[in-house]
Amino acid sequence: MTVRLVHVVDDDPRVRETLVWMLKAIGFDAVAHEGPDSVPVETGDCVILDEHLGDRHSGLDSVDPNTGYLAEHPVVLLTGFAHQPETQRRAAAAGVRHVLGKPTQIQHLMAAVEAAMAEAI
């Protein structure tokens, strides 16, 4: 398997580091970011994005198709609010097709990242 880069954006350092560790354990290269502004626009195969980034802003704002900094990246939204209708509506409006709840199992994370990457090709 070719190593592919995944950017992990979450305001909680424990969540970021755990996700990076999990992704590396299953064969991805992963980099942690506190916010979406530090993700390089021109690099990376996939972004795992938290919806609520502390007192800053919503992660979904960064993937808004009209104004989002990361709108061109394949995204997996990982949030504690995955089953709320408003979260589902906002994710769909932003073009995010893969929404996972926190916590998630590693096989679900892997499947979502793989699917997001495949759709981006």
C-alpha atoms as an extended CHARMM CRD file, in Angstrom:
* protein
*
       121  EXT
         1         1  MET       CA              0.0000000000        0.0000000000        0.0000000000  PROA      1               0.0000000000
         2         2  THR       CA              1.2400000000        3.4710000000       -0.8670000000  PROA      2               0.0000000000
         3         3  VAL       CA              1.4590000000        5.7060000000        2.1550000000  PROA      3               0.0000000000
         4         4  ARG       CA             -1.0510000000        8.5320000000        1.8870000000  PROA      4               0.0000000000
         5         5  LEU       CA             -1.1310000000       11.6870000000        3.9510000000  PROA      5               0.0000000000
         6         6  VAL       CA             -4.0130000000       12.4330000000        6.3120000000  PROA      6               0.0000000000
         7         7  HSD       CA             -4.3070000000       15.7610000000        8.1230000000  PROA      7               0.0000000000
         8         8  VAL       CA             -6.0140000000       15.5060000000       11.5160000000  PROA      8               0.0000000000
         9         9  VAL       CA             -7.6930000000       18.7310000000       12.6920000000  PROA      9               0.0000000000
        10        10  ASP       CA             -9.0220000000       18.7640000000       16.2520000000  PROA      10              0.0000000000
        11        11  ASP       CA             -8.7280000000       21.2930000000       19.0670000000  PROA      11              0.0000000000
        12        12  ASP       CA             -8.1510000000       18.5550000000       21.6680000000  PROA      12              0.0000000000
        13        13  PRO       CA             -4.4590000000       17.5270000000       21.6350000000  PROA      13              0.0000000000
        14        14  ARG       CA             -5.2520000000       14.0650000000       23.0610000000  PROA      14              0.0000000000
        15        15  VAL       CA             -7.7310000000       13.3790000000       20.2630000000  PROA      15              0.0000000000
        16        16  ARG       CA             -5.3010000000       14.6710000000       17.6060000000  PROA      16              0.0000000000
        17        17  GLU       CA             -2.4230000000       12.5380000000       18.8270000000  PROA      17              0.0000000000
        18        18  THR       CA             -4.5910000000        9.4350000000       19.2870000000  PROA      18              0.0000000000
        19        19  LEU       CA             -5.9550000000        9.7520000000       15.7480000000  PROA      19              0.0000000000
        20        20  VAL       CA             -2.4660000000       10.2650000000       14.3160000000  PROA      20              0.0000000000
        21        21  TRP       CA             -1.2700000000        7.1760000000       16.1810000000  PROA      21              0.0000000000
        22        22  MET       CA             -4.2620000000        5.1210000000       14.9660000000  PROA      22              0.0000000000
        23        23  LEU       CA             -3.7930000000        6.2220000000       11.3470000000  PROA      23              0.0000000000
        24        24  LYS       CA             -0.0800000000        5.4370000000       11.3950000000  PROA      24              0.0000000000
        25        25  ALA       CA             -0.8220000000        2.0250000000       12.9190000000  PROA      25              0.0000000000
        26        26  ILE       CA             -3.0040000000        1.1440000000        9.9180000000  PROA      26              0.0000000000
        27        27  GLY       CA             -0.5510000000        2.3730000000        7.2850000000  PROA      27              0.0000000000
        28        28  PHE       CA             -1.2970000000        6.0490000000        6.6790000000  PROA      28              0.0000000000
        29        29  ASP       CA              1.0390000000        8.9510000000        7.2100000000  PROA      29              0.0000000000
        30        30  ALA       CA             -0.6920000000       11.4860000000        9.4420000000  PROA      30              0.0000000000
        31        31  VAL       CA             -0.0390000000       15.0150000000       10.6740000000  PROA      31              0.0000000000
        32        32  ALA       CA             -1.8360000000       16.7490000000       13.5580000000  PROA      32              0.0000000000
        33        33  HSD       CA             -3.2160000000       20.3020000000       13.3410000000  PROA      33              0.0000000000
        34        34  GLU       CA             -4.9440000000       22.4100000000       15.9920000000  PROA      34              0.0000000000
        35        35  GLY       CA             -6.9580000000       24.2710000000       13.3560000000  PROA      35              0.0000000000
        36        36  PRO       CA             -7.7430000000       24.0650000000        9.6520000000  PROA      36              0.0000000000
        37        37  ASP       CA             -5.6720000000       27.1460000000        8.7740000000  PROA      37              0.0000000000
        38        38  SER       CA             -2.4330000000       25.1900000000        9.2450000000  PROA      38              0.0000000000
        39        39  VAL       CA             -3.3540000000       22.4600000000        6.7290000000  PROA      39              0.0000000000
        40        40  PRO       CA             -1.4460000000       23.0840000000        3.4880000000  PROA      40              0.0000000000
        41        41  VAL       CA             -3.9320000000       23.6610000000        0.6820000000  PROA      41              0.0000000000
        42        42  GLU       CA             -1.8300000000       21.9940000000       -1.9750000000  PROA      42              0.0000000000
        43        43  THR       CA             -0.8510000000       18.8610000000       -0.0720000000  PROA      43              0.0000000000
        44        44  GLY       CA             -2.4920000000       15.9560000000        1.6710000000  PROA      44              0.0000000000
        45        45  ASP       CA             -4.8920000000       13.3350000000        0.5350000000  PROA      45              0.0000000000
        46        46  CYS       CA             -7.5310000000       13.6730000000        3.2060000000  PROA      46              0.0000000000
        47        47  VAL       CA             -8.5530000000       15.8000000000        6.1770000000  PROA      47              0.0000000000
        48        48  ILE       CA            -10.1580000000       14.3830000000        9.3110000000  PROA      48              0.0000000000
        49        49  LEU       CA            -11.9620000000       17.3570000000       10.7430000000  PROA      49              0.0000000000
        50        50  ASP       CA            -13.6900000000       18.0420000000       14.0390000000  PROA      50              0.0000000000
        51        51  GLU       CA            -16.8870000000       20.0770000000       13.8180000000  PROA      51              0.0000000000
        52        52  HSD       CA            -16.4100000000       22.1060000000       16.9990000000  PROA      52              0.0000000000
        53        53  LEU       CA            -12.9510000000       23.6210000000       17.2470000000  PROA      53              0.0000000000
        54        54  GLY       CA            -13.1490000000       25.1620000000       20.7040000000  PROA      54              0.0000000000
        55        55  ASP       CA            -14.0430000000       28.8330000000       20.8480000000  PROA      55              0.0000000000
        56        56  ARG       CA            -12.7010000000       29.3820000000       17.3420000000  PROA      56              0.0000000000
        57        57  HSD       CA            -15.1290000000       28.2660000000       14.6600000000  PROA      57              0.0000000000
        58        58  SER       CA            -16.7980000000       25.2670000000       13.1510000000  PROA      58              0.0000000000
        59        59  GLY       CA            -14.6370000000       22.9160000000       11.1650000000  PROA      59              0.0000000000
        60        60  LEU       CA            -17.4210000000       22.7810000000        8.6140000000  PROA      60              0.0000000000
        61        61  ASP       CA            -16.8440000000       26.4680000000        7.8400000000  PROA      61              0.0000000000
        62        62  SER       CA            -13.4230000000       25.5350000000        6.4730000000  PROA      62              0.0000000000
        63        63  VAL       CA            -14.9240000000       23.1410000000        3.9050000000  PROA      63              0.0000000000
        64        64  ASP       CA            -17.8320000000       25.3120000000        2.7830000000  PROA      64              0.0000000000
        65        65  PRO       CA            -17.8570000000       24.9870000000       -1.0350000000  PROA      65              0.0000000000
        66        66  ASN       CA            -18.2210000000       28.7580000000       -1.4940000000  PROA      66              0.0000000000
        67        67  THR       CA            -15.8030000000       30.1500000000        1.0540000000  PROA      67              0.0000000000
        68        68  GLY       CA            -13.9270000000       27.2920000000        2.6970000000  PROA      68              0.0000000000
        69        69  TYR       CA            -10.1800000000       27.1450000000        2.8960000000  PROA      69              0.0000000000
        70        70  LEU       CA            -10.2310000000       23.3270000000        2.5630000000  PROA      70              0.0000000000
        71        71  ALA       CA            -13.1680000000       22.9920000000        0.1580000000  PROA      71              0.0000000000
        72        72  GLU       CA            -11.1570000000       20.9920000000       -2.3760000000  PROA      72              0.0000000000
        73        73  HSD       CA             -9.9330000000       18.3450000000        0.0780000000  PROA      73              0.0000000000
        74        74  PRO       CA            -11.6540000000       15.0260000000        0.7170000000  PROA      74              0.0000000000
        75        75  VAL       CA            -12.9620000000       15.2710000000        4.2760000000  PROA      75              0.0000000000
        76        76  VAL       CA            -14.0800000000       12.9420000000        7.0310000000  PROA      76              0.0000000000
        77        77  LEU       CA            -16.0060000000       14.8090000000        9.7130000000  PROA      77              0.0000000000
        78        78  LEU       CA            -15.3760000000       13.2940000000       13.1490000000  PROA      78              0.0000000000
        79        79  THR       CA            -17.6510000000       14.7920000000       15.7720000000  PROA      79              0.0000000000
        80        80  GLY       CA            -19.5150000000       14.0570000000       18.9580000000  PROA      80              0.0000000000
        81        81  PHE       CA            -22.6050000000       15.4570000000       17.2370000000  PROA      81              0.0000000000
        82        82  ALA       CA            -22.6840000000       13.1140000000       14.2140000000  PROA      82              0.0000000000
        83        83  HSD       CA            -26.2920000000       12.0270000000       14.6980000000  PROA      83              0.0000000000
        84        84  GLN       CA            -27.7910000000       15.4600000000       15.1660000000  PROA      84              0.0000000000
        85        85  PRO       CA            -29.8970000000       16.5260000000       12.1660000000  PROA      85              0.0000000000
        86        86  GLU       CA            -28.2730000000       19.9850000000       12.0370000000  PROA      86              0.0000000000
        87        87  THR       CA            -24.8010000000       18.4350000000       11.8430000000  PROA      87              0.0000000000
        88        88  GLN       CA            -25.9120000000       16.0920000000        9.0770000000  PROA      88              0.0000000000
        89        89  ARG       CA            -27.5220000000       18.9820000000        7.1660000000  PROA      89              0.0000000000
        90        90  ARG       CA            -24.4670000000       21.2470000000        7.4560000000  PROA      90              0.0000000000
        91        91  ALA       CA            -22.0930000000       18.4260000000        6.4940000000  PROA      91              0.0000000000
        92        92  ALA       CA            -24.1670000000       17.5970000000        3.4120000000  PROA      92              0.0000000000
        93        93  ALA       CA            -24.3490000000       21.2720000000        2.4260000000  PROA      93              0.0000000000
        94        94  ALA       CA            -20.5550000000       21.4750000000        2.6530000000  PROA      94              0.0000000000
        95        95  GLY       CA            -20.1620000000       18.3560000000        0.4980000000  PROA      95              0.0000000000
        96        96  VAL       CA            -18.9370000000       16.1620000000        3.3440000000  PROA      96              0.0000000000
        97        97  ARG       CA            -20.1270000000       12.6310000000        2.6850000000  PROA      97              0.0000000000
        98        98  HSD       CA            -18.3770000000       10.8570000000        5.5590000000  PROA      98              0.0000000000
        99        99  VAL       CA            -19.4950000000       11.7490000000        9.0790000000  PROA      99              0.0000000000
       100       100  LEU       CA            -18.3680000000        9.6610000000       12.0390000000  PROA      100             0.0000000000
       101       101  GLY       CA            -19.2570000000        9.9750000000       15.6950000000  PROA      101             0.0000000000
       102       102  LYS       CA            -16.7630000000       10.2530000000       18.5150000000  PROA      102             0.0000000000
       103       103  PRO       CA            -15.5610000000        7.8630000000       19.6370000000  PROA      103             0.0000000000
       104       104  THR       CA            -15.2150000000        5.6940000000       16.5710000000  PROA      104             0.0000000000
       105       105  GLN       CA            -13.7330000000        2.2970000000       15.9290000000  PROA      105             0.0000000000
       106       106  ILE       CA            -10.5400000000        2.0790000000       13.9220000000  PROA      106             0.0000000000
       107       107  GLN       CA            -12.1490000000        0.0150000000       11.1550000000  PROA      107             0.0000000000
       108       108  HSD       CA            -14.8360000000        2.6960000000       10.6470000000  PROA      108             0.0000000000
       109       109  LEU       CA            -12.1920000000        5.4110000000       10.5250000000  PROA      109             0.0000000000
       110       110  MET       CA            -10.1250000000        3.4620000000        8.0170000000  PROA      110             0.0000000000
       111       111  ALA       CA            -13.1560000000        2.7770000000        5.8070000000  PROA      111             0.0000000000
       112       112  ALA       CA            -14.1920000000        6.4420000000        5.8170000000  PROA      112             0.0000000000
       113       113  VAL       CA            -10.6850000000        7.6990000000        5.0000000000  PROA      113             0.0000000000
       114       114  GLU       CA            -10.2840000000        5.1160000000        2.2330000000  PROA      114             0.0000000000
       115       115  ALA       CA            -13.6920000000        6.0460000000        0.7540000000  PROA      115             0.0000000000
       116       116  ALA       CA            -13.0020000000        9.7850000000        0.9070000000  PROA      116             0.0000000000
       117       117  MET       CA             -9.6460000000        9.2990000000       -0.8130000000  PROA      117             0.0000000000
       118       118  ALA       CA            -11.1340000000        7.0670000000       -3.4970000000  PROA      118             0.0000000000
       119       119  GLU       CA            -13.8610000000        9.6010000000       -4.2460000000  PROA      119             0.0000000000
       120       120  ALA       CA            -11.2720000000       12.3530000000       -4.6440000000  PROA      120             0.0000000000
       121       121  ILE       CA             -9.4180000000       10.5580000000       -7.4320000000  PROA      121             0.0000000000
